Short mmCIF file of C-alpha atoms in Angstrom, two decimals:
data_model
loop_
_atom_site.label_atom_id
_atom_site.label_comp_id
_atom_site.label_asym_id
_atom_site.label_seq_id
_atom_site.Cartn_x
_atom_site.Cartn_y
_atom_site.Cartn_z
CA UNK A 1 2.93 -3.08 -34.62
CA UNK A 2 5.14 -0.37 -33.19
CA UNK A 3 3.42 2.40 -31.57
CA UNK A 4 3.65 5.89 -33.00
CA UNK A 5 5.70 8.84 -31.55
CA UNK A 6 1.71 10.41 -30.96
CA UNK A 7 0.96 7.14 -28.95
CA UNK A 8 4.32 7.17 -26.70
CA UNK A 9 3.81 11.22 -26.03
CA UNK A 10 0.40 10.42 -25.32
CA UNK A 11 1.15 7.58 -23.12
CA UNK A 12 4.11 9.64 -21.39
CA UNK A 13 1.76 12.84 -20.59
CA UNK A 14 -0.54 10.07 -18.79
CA UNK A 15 2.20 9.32 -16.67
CA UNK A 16 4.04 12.48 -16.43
CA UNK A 17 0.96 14.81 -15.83
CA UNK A 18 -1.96 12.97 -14.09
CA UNK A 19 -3.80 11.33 -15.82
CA UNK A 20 -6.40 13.48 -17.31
CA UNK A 21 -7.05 11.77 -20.77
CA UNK A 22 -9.52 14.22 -22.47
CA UNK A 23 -7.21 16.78 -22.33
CA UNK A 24 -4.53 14.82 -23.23
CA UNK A 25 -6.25 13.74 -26.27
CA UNK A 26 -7.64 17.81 -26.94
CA UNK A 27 -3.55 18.64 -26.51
CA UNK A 28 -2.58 16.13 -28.84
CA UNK A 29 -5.92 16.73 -31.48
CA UNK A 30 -6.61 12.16 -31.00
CA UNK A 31 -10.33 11.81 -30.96
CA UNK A 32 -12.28 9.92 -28.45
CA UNK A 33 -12.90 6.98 -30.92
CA UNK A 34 -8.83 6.99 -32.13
CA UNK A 35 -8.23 6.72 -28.19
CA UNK A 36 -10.40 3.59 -27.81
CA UNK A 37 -9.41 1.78 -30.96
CA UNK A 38 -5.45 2.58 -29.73
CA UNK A 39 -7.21 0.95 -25.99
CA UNK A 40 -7.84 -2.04 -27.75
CA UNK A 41 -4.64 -2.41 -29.54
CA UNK A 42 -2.23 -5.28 -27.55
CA UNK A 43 1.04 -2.84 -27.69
CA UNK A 44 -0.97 0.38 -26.97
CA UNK A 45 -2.45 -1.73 -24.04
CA UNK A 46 0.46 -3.62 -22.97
CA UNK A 47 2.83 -0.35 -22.82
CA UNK A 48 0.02 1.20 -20.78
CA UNK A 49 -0.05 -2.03 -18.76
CA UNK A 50 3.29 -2.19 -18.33
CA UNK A 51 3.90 1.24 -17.21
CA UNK A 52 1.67 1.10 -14.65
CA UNK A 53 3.29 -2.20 -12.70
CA UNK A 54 6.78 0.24 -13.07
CA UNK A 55 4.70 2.71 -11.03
CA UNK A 56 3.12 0.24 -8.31
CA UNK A 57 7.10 -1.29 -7.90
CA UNK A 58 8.29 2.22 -7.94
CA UNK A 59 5.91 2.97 -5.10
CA UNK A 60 6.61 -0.49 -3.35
CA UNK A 61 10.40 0.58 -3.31
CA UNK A 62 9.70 4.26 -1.67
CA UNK A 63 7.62 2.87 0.79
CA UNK A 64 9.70 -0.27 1.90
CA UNK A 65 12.49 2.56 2.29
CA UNK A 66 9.81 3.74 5.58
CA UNK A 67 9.12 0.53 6.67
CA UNK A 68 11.87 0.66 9.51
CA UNK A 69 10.61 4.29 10.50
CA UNK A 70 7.16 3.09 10.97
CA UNK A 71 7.74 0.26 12.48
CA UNK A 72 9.84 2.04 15.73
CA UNK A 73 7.45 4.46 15.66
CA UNK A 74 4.36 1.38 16.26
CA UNK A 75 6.67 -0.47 18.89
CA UNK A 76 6.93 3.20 20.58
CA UNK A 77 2.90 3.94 20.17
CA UNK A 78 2.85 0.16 21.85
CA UNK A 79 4.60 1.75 25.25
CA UNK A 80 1.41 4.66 25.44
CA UNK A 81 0.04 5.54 28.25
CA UNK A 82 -3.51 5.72 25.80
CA UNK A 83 -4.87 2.36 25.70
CA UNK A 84 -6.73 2.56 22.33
CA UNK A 85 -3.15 3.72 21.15
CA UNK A 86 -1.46 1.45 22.53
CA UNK A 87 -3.63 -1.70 21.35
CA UNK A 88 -3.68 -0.26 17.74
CA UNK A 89 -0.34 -0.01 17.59
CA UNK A 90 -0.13 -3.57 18.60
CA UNK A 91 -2.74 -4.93 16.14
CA UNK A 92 -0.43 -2.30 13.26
CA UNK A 93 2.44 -4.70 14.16
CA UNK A 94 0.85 -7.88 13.27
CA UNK A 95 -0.39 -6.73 10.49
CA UNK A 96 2.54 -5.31 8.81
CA UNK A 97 4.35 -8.79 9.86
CA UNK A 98 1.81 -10.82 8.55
CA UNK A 99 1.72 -8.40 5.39
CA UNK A 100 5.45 -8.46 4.88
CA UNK A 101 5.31 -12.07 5.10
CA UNK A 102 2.70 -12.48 2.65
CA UNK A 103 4.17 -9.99 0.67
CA UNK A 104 7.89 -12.46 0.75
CA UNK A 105 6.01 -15.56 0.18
CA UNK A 106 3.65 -14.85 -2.87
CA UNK A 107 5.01 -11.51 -4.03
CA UNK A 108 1.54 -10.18 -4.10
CA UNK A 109 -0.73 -7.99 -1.95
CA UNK A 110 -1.33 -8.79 1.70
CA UNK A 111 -4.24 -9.94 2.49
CA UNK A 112 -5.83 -8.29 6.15
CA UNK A 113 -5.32 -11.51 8.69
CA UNK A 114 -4.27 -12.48 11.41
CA UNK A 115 -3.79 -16.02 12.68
CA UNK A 116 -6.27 -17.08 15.34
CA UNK A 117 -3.48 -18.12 17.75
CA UNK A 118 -1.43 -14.83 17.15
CA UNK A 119 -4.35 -12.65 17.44
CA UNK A 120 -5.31 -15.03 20.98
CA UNK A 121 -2.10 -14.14 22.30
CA UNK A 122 -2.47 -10.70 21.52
CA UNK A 123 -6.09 -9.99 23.25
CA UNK A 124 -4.17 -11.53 26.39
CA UNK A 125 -1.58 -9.45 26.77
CA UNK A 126 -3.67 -6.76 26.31
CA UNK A 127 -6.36 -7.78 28.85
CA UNK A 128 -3.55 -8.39 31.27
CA UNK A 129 -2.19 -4.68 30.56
CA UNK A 130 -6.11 -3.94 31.36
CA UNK A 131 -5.91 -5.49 34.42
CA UNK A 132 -2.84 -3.96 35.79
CA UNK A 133 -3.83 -0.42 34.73
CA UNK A 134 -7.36 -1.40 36.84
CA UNK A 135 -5.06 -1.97 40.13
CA UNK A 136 -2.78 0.61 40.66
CA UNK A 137 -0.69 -1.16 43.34
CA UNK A 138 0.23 -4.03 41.04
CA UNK A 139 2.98 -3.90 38.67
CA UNK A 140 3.86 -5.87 35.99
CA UNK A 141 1.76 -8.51 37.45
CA UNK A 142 3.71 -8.64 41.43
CA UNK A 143 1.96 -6.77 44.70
CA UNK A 144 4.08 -4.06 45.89
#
């Protein structure tokens, strides 16, 4: 079944104008029972459905367009003299590798890890960046 020009300006104004679907329905005089009978239809639901994943790759594609940006701006945070700053900009890192790679791999949502031998190397560089900070006449590891 096709859907009706009332369904796709319905459907657009979801899109176009937030969301707000009782006053979409008001606007366009579709009752609250029409509106969940047109829910349950496949091609109401599956042009709904498939607007939506346009939107999320939409959003994908603006955001990988930043992806560069922030990540200079985490390997600068890395360099701060603040060490909370500086060891969540490390941990940022890893995680946007390890979510880019998921992302590559499975073309689906990263998941929040971190391998256990990445995230090992990672507390030790940080504990030795500790440790130097705790003796100021050693740098980079060599007396002065």
């Amino acid at each position: 079944m096709a859907l009706t020009k009332k369904q796709l300006k319905i459907i657009d104004e979801l899109f176009e104008n937030g969301g707000d679907e009782t006053e979409i329905l008001i606007k366009y005089g579709a009752s609250h029972k029409q509106w969940l009978r047109w829910l349950n239809n496949k091609d109401f639901s599956d042009e709904i459905t498939g607007r939506i994943e346009l939107a999320r790759r939409q959003g994908r594609i603006f955001l990988a367009k930043y992806i560069p940006l922030a990540a200079a701006k985490l390997v600068q945070l890395c360099g701060s003299e603040n060490q909370e700053t500086s060891r969540r900009a490390c941990l940022d890192i890893l995680a946007l590798e390890t979510g880019l790679k998921q992302i590559i791999e499975n073309h689906s949502e990263p998941e929040p890890t971190i391998d256990p031998t990445t995230a090992s190397k990672l507390l030790a560089v940080l504990a030795e960046t500790e440790n130097q900070q705790d003796q100021p006449d050693k740098k980079c590891g060599h007396e002065e």
